[in-house]
Amino acid sequence: MDRLSSPARLMIVSDLDHTMVDHHDPENISLLRFNALWESSYRHDSLLVFSTGRSPTLYKELRKEKPMLTPDITIMSVGTEITYGKSMVPDHGWVELLNQKWDRNVVIEEASKFSELKPQSETEQRAHKISFYINKEKAQQVMKGLYERLEKRGLDVKIIYSGGIDLDILPQGAGKGQALAYLLKKFKSEGKLPINTLVCGDSGNDAELFSISEVHGVMVSNAQEELLQWHAQNAKGNPKIIHSTERCAAGIIQAIGHFNLGPSISPRDAMDFTECQLENVNPGHEIVKFYLFYERWRRGEVENSESYYASLKSVCHPSGVFIHPSGEELSLHDSIDKLRNCYGDRHGAKYRVWIDRLLPTRISSDAWLVRFDKWESTGEECQCGVVTTLLRSKVADSLVDLLWEHVHQTWLDGFAAKDNNSWML
Ligand code: GLC
Ligand code: MG
């Protein structure tokens, strides 16, 4: 959270399953489109928050399966666990708040009296969340009965039904909405309330997110009946909430555009990169654009033409070097030459490249030091380079070009390349 010294321009608080992540899209196209947009235009001054029903165990599993970005804040177990940064440092203050009028053992004891409730796996039973499966027909009646029993035992709980199958029991003060309210309060006290907040969801446990005042909201096109019903009963006519026509992450991008929250065209949607030259210097855009080209080059999706070499070389400083994780050096021009040999070498494969955690630091009036994680996936295997680049701006015809001066790559622990093409940028 301390990464930004001023209020975030945009804070996106998104659910994962069937919102940020489309389980019906094996190619993850909309997620990759979102990633490119976020890293090129938002990462440096905005905040990404994932808010999921999953426990830390299942959340980490999802991260291995899908090309997901690293959020600034992770809210897990239906708003009962809040952590910060990549290393996921827990918010102990939040945990303490949740202990009020809560007793796990009493919840388990009372719930066991309803034979319709089937416990979820052990990983999903958390300090402030107890979860079951129950089918739609019986859900409402059981929820009512269980609530009354727990009330009689002196507990103040919240029972949430999601996805037409999952039933979660949490302390009354917990939940995705309360966790967001807690964060907003914290930001406000630090004078860093985000300028805009966009909440994104698809199912019952997301409903609370949409009841926080001052936020924009998108229910993705594929939202569950229970969320749409909640909206019809509680928030109909609120212009700050839309039901997108696009699925999952594509619906989030659509909402950014609808509410005018900032750029809403993903670099992945531009085929001709020369078209997206900018009037303002944006190192993030330069880097995302380059690695998109790199992906398309290796997939054989762009033309194998001399003019591409010329333009790639023209943005590399003539004496610029690339330092490989092994410590060996290669001139940037030589590494561009190496690219020739791998045109189309990933043709027909599930090969994708995406950038994560891109952080530019301005080190002089015309130079930026940019660090980022560069992920490459072949579908089965993933490798990740931690890259630092020195970029310098050059003004030509009132447009700004960024020159690559140096590139230094190391491997992220556990994600070193296994193939011999790893010599490339
Ligand atoms: C996730 C969790 C599950 C929870 C559901 C709905 O699937 O793994 O425990 O019941 O979200 O909140
Ligand atoms: Mg969901």
GROMACS .gro file of C-alpha atoms in nm, residues 63-300:
model
  238
   63ARG     CA    1  -0.232  -1.841  -0.976
   64LYS     CA    2  -0.044  -2.145  -1.106
   65GLU     CA    3  -0.317  -2.226  -1.358
   66LYS     CA    4  -0.389  -1.883  -1.503
   67PRO     CA    5  -0.181  -1.586  -1.626
   68MET     CA    6  -0.278  -1.361  -1.336
   69LEU     CA    7  -0.113  -1.037  -1.234
   70THR     CA    8   0.022  -0.980  -0.883
   71PRO     CA    9  -0.230  -0.762  -0.699
   72ASP     CA   10  -0.131  -0.491  -0.453
   73ILE     CA   11  -0.382  -0.624  -0.203
   74THR     CA   12  -0.535  -0.971  -0.180
   75ILE     CA   13  -0.862  -1.025   0.003
   76MET     CA   14  -0.932  -1.395   0.048
   77SER     CA   15  -1.181  -1.630   0.210
   78VAL     CA   16  -1.479  -1.401   0.133
   79GLY     CA   17  -1.337  -1.089   0.291
   80THR     CA   18  -1.205  -1.252   0.606
   81GLU     CA   19  -0.833  -1.236   0.521
   82ILE     CA   20  -0.655  -0.926   0.390
   83THR     CA   21  -0.291  -0.933   0.280
   84TYR     CA   22  -0.054  -0.681   0.122
   85GLY     CA   23   0.196  -0.714  -0.161
   86LYS     CA   24   0.354  -1.008  -0.336
   87SER     CA   25   0.473  -1.157  -0.011
   88MET     CA   26   0.115  -1.139   0.122
   89VAL     CA   27   0.170  -0.974   0.458
   90PRO     CA   28  -0.146  -1.023   0.667
   91ASP     CA   29  -0.348  -0.738   0.816
   92HIS     CA   30  -0.369  -0.841   1.182
   93GLY     CA   31  -0.593  -0.547   1.270
   94TRP     CA   32  -0.863  -0.689   1.045
   95VAL     CA   33  -0.842  -1.033   1.203
   96GLU     CA   34  -0.890  -0.885   1.550
   97LEU     CA   35  -1.201  -0.697   1.444
   98LEU     CA   36  -1.358  -1.021   1.324
   99ASN     CA   37  -1.336  -1.196   1.657
  100GLN     CA   38  -1.636  -1.004   1.787
  101LYS     CA   39  -1.947  -1.217   1.851
  102TRP     CA   40  -1.786  -1.509   1.672
  103ASP     CA   41  -1.725  -1.863   1.786
  104ARG     CA   42  -1.630  -2.119   1.522
  105ASN     CA   43  -1.720  -2.417   1.738
  106VAL     CA   44  -2.073  -2.299   1.796
  107VAL     CA   45  -2.118  -2.243   1.421
  108ILE     CA   46  -1.993  -2.594   1.343
  109GLU     CA   47  -2.214  -2.746   1.612
  110GLU     CA   48  -2.532  -2.571   1.493
  111ALA     CA   49  -2.461  -2.627   1.123
  112SER     CA   50  -2.418  -3.000   1.183
  113LYS     CA   51  -2.788  -3.012   1.272
  114PHE     CA   52  -2.874  -2.947   0.904
  115SER     CA   53  -2.812  -3.265   0.708
  116GLU     CA   54  -2.859  -3.073   0.380
  117LEU     CA   55  -2.531  -2.888   0.443
  118LYS     CA   56  -2.231  -3.074   0.299
  119PRO     CA   57  -1.897  -2.942   0.429
  120GLN     CA   58  -1.650  -2.806   0.175
  121SER     CA   59  -1.287  -2.922   0.179
  122GLU     CA   60  -1.066  -2.862   0.483
  123THR     CA   61  -0.866  -2.594   0.300
  124GLU     CA   62  -1.179  -2.378   0.274
  125GLN     CA   63  -1.259  -2.387   0.647
  126ARG     CA   64  -1.086  -2.080   0.789
  127ALA     CA   65  -1.066  -1.897   1.120
  128HIS     CA   66  -1.354  -1.666   1.023
  129LYS     CA   67  -1.524  -1.864   0.746
  130ILE     CA   68  -1.703  -2.196   0.756
  131SER     CA   69  -1.823  -2.324   0.421
  132PHE     CA   70  -2.070  -2.582   0.290
  133TYR     CA   71  -2.239  -2.690  -0.031
  134ILE     CA   72  -2.616  -2.686  -0.059
  135ASN     CA   73  -2.844  -2.699  -0.358
  136LYS     CA   74  -3.062  -2.408  -0.467
  137GLU     CA   75  -3.397  -2.554  -0.364
  138LYS     CA   76  -3.303  -2.594   0.000
  139ALA     CA   77  -3.072  -2.297   0.044
  140GLN     CA   78  -3.313  -2.023   0.152
  141GLN     CA   79  -3.491  -2.231   0.413
  142VAL     CA   80  -3.170  -2.366   0.567
  143MET     CA   81  -3.013  -2.020   0.575
  144LYS     CA   82  -3.309  -1.885   0.769
  145GLY     CA   83  -3.315  -2.172   1.017
  146LEU     CA   84  -2.942  -2.167   1.074
  147TYR     CA   85  -2.938  -1.791   1.124
  148GLU     CA   86  -3.206  -1.814   1.391
  149ARG     CA   87  -3.026  -2.091   1.576
  150LEU     CA   88  -2.697  -1.901   1.577
  151GLU     CA   89  -2.867  -1.584   1.691
  152LYS     CA   90  -3.012  -1.774   1.986
  153ARG     CA   91  -2.659  -1.882   2.074
  154GLY     CA   92  -2.551  -1.517   2.089
  155LEU     CA   93  -2.362  -1.505   1.760
  156ASP     CA   94  -2.395  -1.230   1.504
  157VAL     CA   95  -2.320  -1.397   1.171
  158LYS     CA   96  -2.354  -1.339   0.802
  159ILE     CA   97  -2.466  -1.622   0.576
  160ILE     CA   98  -2.388  -1.584   0.207
  161TYR     CA   99  -2.503  -1.798  -0.084
  162SER     CA  100  -2.294  -1.793  -0.404
  163GLY     CA  101  -2.282  -1.961  -0.742
  164GLY     CA  102  -2.606  -2.148  -0.668
  165ILE     CA  103  -2.408  -2.397  -0.456
  166ASP     CA  104  -2.171  -2.245  -0.196
  167LEU     CA  105  -2.285  -2.140   0.150
  168ASP     CA  106  -2.044  -1.942   0.369
  169ILE     CA  107  -2.089  -1.846   0.732
  170LEU     CA  108  -1.883  -1.547   0.847
  171PRO     CA  109  -1.879  -1.298   1.134
  172GLN     CA  110  -2.130  -1.015   1.068
  173GLY     CA  111  -1.845  -0.764   1.029
  174ALA     CA  112  -1.671  -0.972   0.759
  175GLY     CA  113  -1.741  -1.011   0.388
  176LYS     CA  114  -1.604  -0.861   0.070
  177GLY     CA  115  -1.793  -0.533   0.118
  178GLN     CA  116  -1.683  -0.484   0.478
  179ALA     CA  117  -1.323  -0.563   0.388
  180LEU     CA  118  -1.337  -0.298   0.116
  181ALA     CA  119  -1.497  -0.046   0.354
  182TYR     CA  120  -1.216  -0.118   0.602
  183LEU     CA  121  -0.951  -0.053   0.335
  184LEU     CA  122  -1.120   0.267   0.216
  185LYS     CA  123  -1.130   0.394   0.574
  186LYS     CA  124  -0.764   0.315   0.613
  187PHE     CA  125  -0.675   0.496   0.290
  188LYS     CA  126  -0.884   0.794   0.393
  189SER     CA  127  -0.706   0.825   0.727
  190GLU     CA  128  -0.375   0.832   0.537
  191GLY     CA  129  -0.505   1.096   0.295
  192LYS     CA  130  -0.486   0.843   0.013
  193LEU     CA  131  -0.847   0.768  -0.075
  194PRO     CA  132  -0.841   0.646  -0.439
  195ILE     CA  133  -0.980   0.898  -0.686
  196ASN     CA  134  -1.197   0.627  -0.843
  197THR     CA  135  -1.283   0.277  -0.732
  198LEU     CA  136  -1.434   0.012  -0.957
  199VAL     CA  137  -1.572  -0.309  -0.806
  200CYS     CA  138  -1.624  -0.614  -1.027
  201GLY     CA  139  -1.812  -0.934  -0.955
  202ASP     CA  140  -2.036  -1.213  -1.074
  203SER     CA  141  -2.192  -1.392  -0.778
  204GLY     CA  142  -2.363  -1.369  -0.440
  205ASN     CA  143  -2.057  -1.302  -0.229
  206ASP     CA  144  -1.981  -0.998  -0.448
  207ALA     CA  145  -2.315  -0.825  -0.382
  208GLU     CA  146  -2.178  -0.637  -0.081
  209LEU     CA  147  -1.910  -0.476  -0.295
  210PHE     CA  148  -2.181  -0.298  -0.490
  211SER     CA  149  -2.342  -0.150  -0.181
  212ILE     CA  150  -2.035   0.054  -0.083
  213SER     CA  151  -2.115   0.417  -0.159
  214GLU     CA  152  -1.899   0.620  -0.394
  215VAL     CA  153  -1.778   0.320  -0.593
  216HIS     CA  154  -1.846   0.228  -0.954
  217GLY     CA  155  -1.947  -0.130  -1.015
  218VAL     CA  156  -1.965  -0.383  -1.295
  219MET     CA  157  -2.158  -0.705  -1.281
  220VAL     CA  158  -2.004  -0.900  -1.567
  221SER     CA  159  -2.237  -1.027  -1.844
  222ASN     CA  160  -2.210  -1.383  -1.714
  223ALA     CA  161  -2.317  -1.284  -1.358
  224GLN     CA  162  -2.514  -1.536  -1.154
  225GLU     CA  163  -2.886  -1.507  -1.101
  226GLU     CA  164  -2.843  -1.443  -0.725
  227LEU     CA  165  -2.633  -1.127  -0.791
  228LEU     CA  166  -2.869  -0.993  -1.057
  229GLN     CA  167  -3.160  -1.054  -0.824
  230TRP     CA  168  -2.983  -0.874  -0.540
  231HIS     CA  169  -2.922  -0.583  -0.775
  232ALA     CA  170  -3.284  -0.571  -0.890
  233GLN     CA  171  -3.400  -0.555  -0.529
  234ASN     CA  172  -3.137  -0.325  -0.384
  235ALA     CA  173  -2.958  -0.113  -0.639
  236LYS     CA  174  -3.180  -0.082  -0.944
  237GLY     CA  175  -3.150   0.255  -1.114
  238ASN     CA  176  -2.808   0.331  -0.963
  239PRO     CA  177  -2.616   0.471  -1.263
  240LYS     CA  178  -2.287   0.380  -1.100
  241ILE     CA  179  -2.353   0.009  -1.147
  242ILE     CA  180  -2.366  -0.157  -1.487
  243HIS     CA  181  -2.430  -0.507  -1.614
  244SER     CA  182  -2.171  -0.539  -1.888
  245THR     CA  183  -2.241  -0.704  -2.220
  246GLU     CA  184  -1.894  -0.861  -2.218
  247ARG     CA  185  -1.784  -1.160  -2.015
  248CYS     CA  186  -1.535  -1.154  -1.726
  249ALA     CA  187  -1.222  -0.938  -1.768
  250ALA     CA  188  -1.356  -0.803  -2.098
  251GLY     CA  189  -1.652  -0.670  -1.897
  252ILE     CA  190  -1.409  -0.496  -1.659
  253ILE     CA  191  -1.237  -0.325  -1.953
  254GLN     CA  192  -1.580  -0.228  -2.086
  255ALA     CA  193  -1.668  -0.069  -1.749
  256ILE     CA  194  -1.342   0.132  -1.739
  257GLY     CA  195  -1.449   0.280  -2.072
  258HIS     CA  196  -1.815   0.325  -1.976
  259PHE     CA  197  -1.734   0.521  -1.660
  260ASN     CA  198  -1.444   0.710  -1.823
  261LEU     CA  199  -1.200   0.594  -1.558
  262GLY     CA  200  -0.896   0.613  -1.787
  263PRO     CA  201  -0.754   0.437  -2.094
  264SER     CA  202  -0.971   0.142  -2.194
  265ILE     CA  203  -0.805   0.010  -2.507
  266SER     CA  204  -0.572  -0.276  -2.435
  267PRO     CA  205  -0.241  -0.277  -2.624
  268ARG     CA  206  -0.343  -0.632  -2.721
  269ASP     CA  207  -0.622  -0.486  -2.931
  270ALA     CA  208  -0.383  -0.284  -3.145
  271MET     CA  209  -0.239  -0.488  -3.429
  272ASP     CA  210  -0.022  -0.216  -3.573
  273PHE     CA  211   0.201  -0.084  -3.298
  274THR     CA  212   0.313   0.217  -3.493
  275GLU     CA  213  -0.041   0.345  -3.454
  276CYS     CA  214  -0.018   0.375  -3.080
  277GLN     CA  215   0.266   0.620  -3.057
  278LEU     CA  216   0.203   0.853  -2.770
  279GLU     CA  217   0.248   1.219  -2.708
  280ASN     CA  218   0.341   1.159  -2.346
  281VAL     CA  219   0.623   0.937  -2.241
  282ASN     CA  220   0.496   0.612  -2.101
  283PRO     CA  221   0.768   0.354  -2.031
  284GLY     CA  222   0.507   0.096  -1.930
  285HIS     CA  223   0.342   0.117  -2.266
  286GLU     CA  224   0.675   0.084  -2.446
  287ILE     CA  225   0.763  -0.235  -2.260
  288VAL     CA  226   0.423  -0.402  -2.288
  289LYS     CA  227   0.415  -0.316  -2.659
  290PHE     CA  228   0.761  -0.463  -2.719
  291TYR     CA  229   0.685  -0.796  -2.551
  292LEU     CA  230   0.354  -0.821  -2.732
  293PHE     CA  231   0.544  -0.787  -3.054
  294TYR     CA  232   0.787  -1.052  -2.927
  295GLU     CA  233   0.497  -1.291  -2.859
  296ARG     CA  234   0.344  -1.232  -3.201
  297TRP     CA  235   0.680  -1.267  -3.368
  298ARG     CA  236   0.744  -1.607  -3.213
  299ARG     CA  237   0.387  -1.716  -3.283
  300GLY     CA  238   0.442  -1.606  -3.645
   0.00000   0.00000   0.00000
